[in-house]
Amino acid sequence: MQATTPALDYAAEQCVSYNRATSDSFNLVNNCDAPIEIALCAEGESGACTQPQNFVRHIVTARGQLPNTFRSLQILNVFACKSPAVVQLGQGGLAGCDPTGLANLPLLLASSLKNAASIITASDYPAGVSAEGNTRFEMRVGADGKPQSCFVTVSSGKDALDKATCNAFMKRARFTPAKDSSGRATDGRYRGNVTWKER
């Protein structure tokens, strides 16, 4: 199980700077020593950059430059997050960094979980623990249908129960993978919850 980190720690707008390309154009550069994701919208029609679908995403390597060239008077709306976090865009031109890196992945339905009945067993209840609660979690699932990471999104109130949840799903869960627009298997994310009762 991996713990989530406050999204503020992943903000990377300070990494983005401008390189003059010609007398009336410039490029964007990542001045930091780590890759970042940039979500970018060039303001055209009034209010265009208040809609998430009008942003274009780029992964920019450390000290790397975006391929696009922009006009000097062009108004750019830029959000950036340090890898592996991704930019999570909202309505109204607002955004934040999703430190789990799951924001842009397709969400798998519960029916994609192939072996739901066999994941949590009585033996998974932590020894020496006397507590009940509900653990909500989110997983990154690879194109092979196997879990890659697990993050607790809402704690049961007992760390041992939360860890047992992710441990069981990481070991046993198998999924029908998500598909991209071409029908090929791709990474996805899965949300679930486990209700723990005292034995």
mmCIF file of C-alpha atoms in Angstrom:
data_model
loop_
_atom_site.group_PDB
_atom_site.id
_atom_site.type_symbol
_atom_site.label_atom_id
_atom_site.label_comp_id
_atom_site.label_asym_id
_atom_site.label_seq_id
_atom_site.Cartn_x
_atom_site.Cartn_y
_atom_site.Cartn_z
ATOM 1 C CA MET A 1 0.000 0.000 0.000
ATOM 2 C CA GLN A 2 1.199 3.503 -0.753
ATOM 3 C CA ALA A 3 0.084 6.550 1.161
ATOM 4 C CA THR A 4 -1.273 9.554 -0.651
ATOM 5 C CA THR A 5 0.582 12.853 -0.391
ATOM 6 C CA PRO A 6 -1.030 16.305 -0.289
ATOM 7 C CA ALA A 7 -1.584 17.513 -3.859
ATOM 8 C CA LEU A 8 0.152 20.816 -3.068
ATOM 9 C CA ASP A 9 3.523 19.012 -2.890
ATOM 10 C CA TYR A 10 3.191 18.074 -6.550
ATOM 11 C CA ALA A 11 2.444 21.499 -8.035
ATOM 12 C CA ALA A 12 5.077 22.330 -10.654
ATOM 13 C CA GLU A 13 4.087 25.624 -12.292
ATOM 14 C CA GLN A 14 7.368 27.026 -10.932
ATOM 15 C CA CYS A 15 9.208 24.599 -13.236
ATOM 16 C CA VAL A 16 7.748 26.138 -16.384
ATOM 17 C CA SER A 17 9.639 28.968 -18.054
ATOM 18 C CA TYR A 18 9.790 30.589 -21.470
ATOM 19 C CA ASN A 19 12.480 30.382 -24.144
ATOM 20 C CA ARG A 20 12.385 32.972 -26.902
ATOM 21 C CA ALA A 21 12.292 31.205 -30.280
ATOM 22 C CA THR A 22 12.100 34.266 -32.565
ATOM 23 C CA SER A 23 11.447 37.961 -32.031
ATOM 24 C CA ASP A 24 7.706 37.282 -31.766
ATOM 25 C CA SER A 25 7.439 33.686 -30.520
ATOM 26 C CA PHE A 26 8.536 31.483 -27.613
ATOM 27 C CA ASN A 27 8.670 27.882 -26.351
ATOM 28 C CA LEU A 28 7.854 26.440 -22.925
ATOM 29 C CA VAL A 29 10.625 24.675 -20.999
ATOM 30 C CA ASN A 30 10.684 22.428 -17.926
ATOM 31 C CA ASN A 31 13.493 23.878 -15.797
ATOM 32 C CA CYS A 32 13.207 21.239 -13.082
ATOM 33 C CA ASP A 33 15.314 18.085 -12.683
ATOM 34 C CA ALA A 34 12.288 15.761 -12.894
ATOM 35 C CA PRO A 35 9.606 15.109 -15.534
ATOM 36 C CA ILE A 36 6.370 17.063 -15.272
ATOM 37 C CA GLU A 37 2.943 16.864 -16.843
ATOM 38 C CA ILE A 38 1.632 20.103 -18.317
ATOM 39 C CA ALA A 39 -2.001 20.798 -19.159
ATOM 40 C CA LEU A 40 -2.098 23.721 -21.573
ATOM 41 C CA CYS A 41 -4.831 25.852 -23.129
ATOM 42 C CA ALA A 42 -4.205 28.762 -25.487
ATOM 43 C CA GLU A 43 -6.974 31.293 -24.898
ATOM 44 C CA GLY A 44 -8.961 31.903 -28.059
ATOM 45 C CA GLU A 45 -12.696 32.317 -27.760
ATOM 46 C CA SER A 46 -13.813 33.935 -24.553
ATOM 47 C CA GLY A 47 -14.024 31.318 -21.813
ATOM 48 C CA ALA A 48 -12.446 28.517 -23.863
ATOM 49 C CA CYS A 49 -10.038 27.630 -21.069
ATOM 50 C CA THR A 50 -12.799 27.137 -18.512
ATOM 51 C CA GLN A 51 -13.580 23.774 -20.162
ATOM 52 C CA PRO A 52 -11.283 20.794 -19.385
ATOM 53 C CA GLN A 53 -11.632 19.362 -22.910
ATOM 54 C CA ASN A 54 -9.877 22.435 -24.338
ATOM 55 C CA PHE A 55 -6.621 21.639 -22.540
ATOM 56 C CA VAL A 56 -3.860 19.621 -24.202
ATOM 57 C CA ARG A 57 -1.561 17.478 -22.053
ATOM 58 C CA HIS A 58 2.187 16.992 -22.502
ATOM 59 C CA ILE A 59 4.769 15.020 -20.540
ATOM 60 C CA VAL A 60 7.940 17.119 -20.505
ATOM 61 C CA THR A 61 11.240 15.496 -19.564
ATOM 62 C CA ALA A 62 13.617 17.085 -17.051
ATOM 63 C CA ARG A 63 15.106 20.212 -18.653
ATOM 64 C CA GLY A 64 13.022 19.404 -21.732
ATOM 65 C CA GLN A 65 11.104 21.684 -24.064
ATOM 66 C CA LEU A 66 7.557 21.425 -25.384
ATOM 67 C CA PRO A 67 7.404 20.915 -29.151
ATOM 68 C CA ASN A 68 4.948 23.772 -29.707
ATOM 69 C CA THR A 69 5.889 27.386 -30.428
ATOM 70 C CA PHE A 70 3.615 30.143 -29.169
ATOM 71 C CA ARG A 71 3.047 33.770 -30.140
ATOM 72 C CA SER A 72 4.325 36.463 -27.818
ATOM 73 C CA LEU A 73 0.894 37.998 -27.269
ATOM 74 C CA GLN A 74 -0.884 34.657 -26.880
ATOM 75 C CA ILE A 75 -2.513 34.067 -23.504
ATOM 76 C CA LEU A 76 -1.676 30.624 -22.110
ATOM 77 C CA ASN A 77 -3.335 28.804 -19.240
ATOM 78 C CA VAL A 78 -0.810 26.346 -17.823
ATOM 79 C CA PHE A 79 -1.074 23.783 -15.026
ATOM 80 C CA ALA A 80 1.882 21.553 -14.211
ATOM 81 C CA CYS A 81 2.458 18.647 -11.822
ATOM 82 C CA LYS A 82 5.604 16.750 -10.887
ATOM 83 C CA SER A 83 5.679 13.163 -12.140
ATOM 84 C CA PRO A 84 4.143 10.721 -11.270
ATOM 85 C CA ALA A 85 1.299 13.064 -10.345
ATOM 86 C CA VAL A 86 -1.038 14.136 -13.140
ATOM 87 C CA VAL A 87 -3.067 17.284 -13.697
ATOM 88 C CA GLN A 88 -6.700 16.814 -12.746
ATOM 89 C CA LEU A 89 -8.761 19.454 -14.535
ATOM 90 C CA GLY A 90 -12.071 20.767 -13.250
ATOM 91 C CA GLN A 91 -14.759 23.072 -14.589
ATOM 92 C CA GLY A 92 -14.194 26.815 -14.552
ATOM 93 C CA GLY A 93 -10.476 26.673 -15.316
ATOM 94 C CA LEU A 94 -9.551 25.086 -11.989
ATOM 95 C CA ALA A 95 -7.070 22.238 -11.584
ATOM 96 C CA GLY A 96 -5.016 20.327 -9.061
ATOM 97 C CA CYS A 97 -2.437 17.563 -8.958
ATOM 98 C CA ASP A 98 -3.539 13.986 -8.439
ATOM 99 C CA PRO A 99 -0.571 12.392 -6.608
ATOM 100 C CA THR A 100 -1.801 8.858 -7.277
ATOM 101 C CA GLY A 101 -1.337 9.341 -11.011
ATOM 102 C CA LEU A 102 -4.763 7.832 -11.628
ATOM 103 C CA ALA A 103 -6.765 10.856 -12.735
ATOM 104 C CA ASN A 104 -6.406 10.301 -16.480
ATOM 105 C CA LEU A 105 -6.926 6.539 -16.528
ATOM 106 C CA PRO A 106 -10.261 4.946 -17.502
ATOM 107 C CA LEU A 107 -12.356 3.828 -14.547
ATOM 108 C CA LEU A 108 -13.008 0.084 -14.514
ATOM 109 C CA LEU A 109 -16.486 -1.079 -13.549
ATOM 110 C CA ALA A 110 -17.031 -3.537 -10.702
ATOM 111 C CA SER A 111 -17.932 -6.175 -13.286
ATOM 112 C CA SER A 112 -14.356 -6.078 -14.604
ATOM 113 C CA LEU A 113 -13.113 -7.657 -11.357
ATOM 114 C CA LYS A 114 -12.889 -11.340 -12.282
ATOM 115 C CA ASN A 115 -12.538 -12.953 -8.847
ATOM 116 C CA ALA A 116 -14.347 -10.682 -6.386
ATOM 117 C CA ALA A 117 -15.539 -13.526 -4.137
ATOM 118 C CA SER A 118 -12.051 -14.901 -3.536
ATOM 119 C CA ILE A 119 -10.182 -11.706 -2.654
ATOM 120 C CA ILE A 120 -11.123 -11.026 0.989
ATOM 121 C CA THR A 121 -11.275 -14.078 3.270
ATOM 122 C CA ALA A 122 -11.646 -14.494 7.028
ATOM 123 C CA SER A 123 -7.896 -15.041 7.316
ATOM 124 C CA ASP A 124 -7.266 -11.503 6.026
ATOM 125 C CA TYR A 125 -8.659 -9.945 9.215
ATOM 126 C CA PRO A 126 -5.522 -8.724 11.042
ATOM 127 C CA ALA A 127 -4.526 -10.717 14.096
ATOM 128 C CA GLY A 128 -4.750 -8.880 17.388
ATOM 129 C CA VAL A 129 -7.091 -6.213 16.013
ATOM 130 C CA SER A 130 -10.488 -5.524 17.530
ATOM 131 C CA ALA A 131 -12.227 -3.068 15.218
ATOM 132 C CA GLU A 132 -14.788 -2.685 12.456
ATOM 133 C CA GLY A 133 -14.936 -0.221 9.612
ATOM 134 C CA ASN A 134 -15.211 0.449 5.907
ATOM 135 C CA THR A 135 -12.077 1.034 3.798
ATOM 136 C CA ARG A 136 -12.441 2.793 0.448
ATOM 137 C CA PHE A 137 -9.561 2.482 -1.978
ATOM 138 C CA GLU A 138 -8.421 3.106 -5.539
ATOM 139 C CA MET A 139 -6.079 0.936 -7.587
ATOM 140 C CA ARG A 140 -4.029 1.329 -10.721
ATOM 141 C CA VAL A 141 -4.580 -1.728 -12.938
ATOM 142 C CA GLY A 142 -2.128 -2.641 -15.701
ATOM 143 C CA ALA A 143 -2.958 -3.587 -19.272
ATOM 144 C CA ASP A 144 -2.425 -7.219 -18.181
ATOM 145 C CA GLY A 145 -5.287 -6.951 -15.656
ATOM 146 C CA LYS A 146 -2.992 -7.117 -12.628
ATOM 147 C CA PRO A 147 -2.971 -4.412 -9.919
ATOM 148 C CA GLN A 148 0.051 -2.111 -9.863
ATOM 149 C CA SER A 149 -0.687 0.098 -6.855
ATOM 150 C CA CYS A 150 -3.330 0.647 -4.192
ATOM 151 C CA PHE A 151 -4.239 3.857 -2.345
ATOM 152 C CA VAL A 152 -6.670 4.232 0.542
ATOM 153 C CA THR A 153 -9.056 7.102 -0.266
ATOM 154 C CA VAL A 154 -11.233 6.915 2.871
ATOM 155 C CA SER A 155 -9.823 5.181 5.948
ATOM 156 C CA SER A 156 -11.754 2.718 8.076
ATOM 157 C CA GLY A 157 -10.232 4.472 11.064
ATOM 158 C CA LYS A 158 -7.892 1.544 11.694
ATOM 159 C CA ASP A 159 -4.585 1.434 9.824
ATOM 160 C CA ALA A 160 -4.339 -2.357 10.095
ATOM 161 C CA LEU A 161 -7.672 -2.798 8.296
ATOM 162 C CA ASP A 162 -6.674 -0.358 5.563
ATOM 163 C CA LYS A 163 -3.377 -2.184 4.994
ATOM 164 C CA ALA A 164 -5.120 -5.553 4.948
ATOM 165 C CA THR A 165 -7.485 -4.253 2.249
ATOM 166 C CA CYS A 166 -4.731 -3.165 -0.122
ATOM 167 C CA ASN A 167 -2.573 -6.205 0.657
ATOM 168 C CA ALA A 168 -5.387 -8.610 -0.274
ATOM 169 C CA PHE A 169 -6.304 -6.788 -3.484
ATOM 170 C CA MET A 170 -2.676 -6.416 -4.572
ATOM 171 C CA LYS A 171 -2.086 -10.160 -4.079
ATOM 172 C CA ARG A 172 -5.283 -11.621 -5.518
ATOM 173 C CA ALA A 173 -7.319 -9.182 -7.614
ATOM 174 C CA ARG A 174 -7.448 -9.836 -11.367
ATOM 175 C CA PHE A 175 -9.304 -7.622 -13.807
ATOM 176 C CA THR A 176 -10.532 -7.506 -17.365
ATOM 177 C CA PRO A 177 -8.308 -4.640 -18.600
ATOM 178 C CA ALA A 178 -9.563 -1.273 -19.794
ATOM 179 C CA LYS A 179 -9.527 -0.590 -23.552
ATOM 180 C CA ASP A 180 -8.255 2.492 -25.358
ATOM 181 C CA SER A 181 -10.004 4.143 -28.335
ATOM 182 C CA SER A 182 -8.399 1.580 -30.681
ATOM 183 C CA GLY A 183 -9.667 -1.360 -28.647
ATOM 184 C CA ARG A 184 -6.270 -2.249 -27.217
ATOM 185 C CA ALA A 185 -5.790 -3.170 -23.554
ATOM 186 C CA THR A 186 -4.512 -0.250 -21.497
ATOM 187 C CA ASP A 187 -3.949 0.807 -17.882
ATOM 188 C CA GLY A 188 -7.025 1.652 -15.837
ATOM 189 C CA ARG A 189 -8.164 2.431 -12.323
ATOM 190 C CA TYR A 190 -10.568 0.655 -10.024
ATOM 191 C CA ARG A 191 -12.437 1.983 -6.985
ATOM 192 C CA GLY A 192 -13.776 -0.301 -4.321
ATOM 193 C CA ASN A 193 -14.566 -0.674 -0.647
ATOM 194 C CA VAL A 194 -14.313 -3.401 1.963
ATOM 195 C CA THR A 195 -16.488 -3.555 5.084
ATOM 196 C CA TRP A 196 -14.617 -5.219 7.938
ATOM 197 C CA LYS A 197 -16.484 -6.941 10.765
ATOM 198 C CA GLU A 198 -14.903 -8.284 13.941
ATOM 199 C CA ARG A 199 -14.362 -12.026 13.873
#
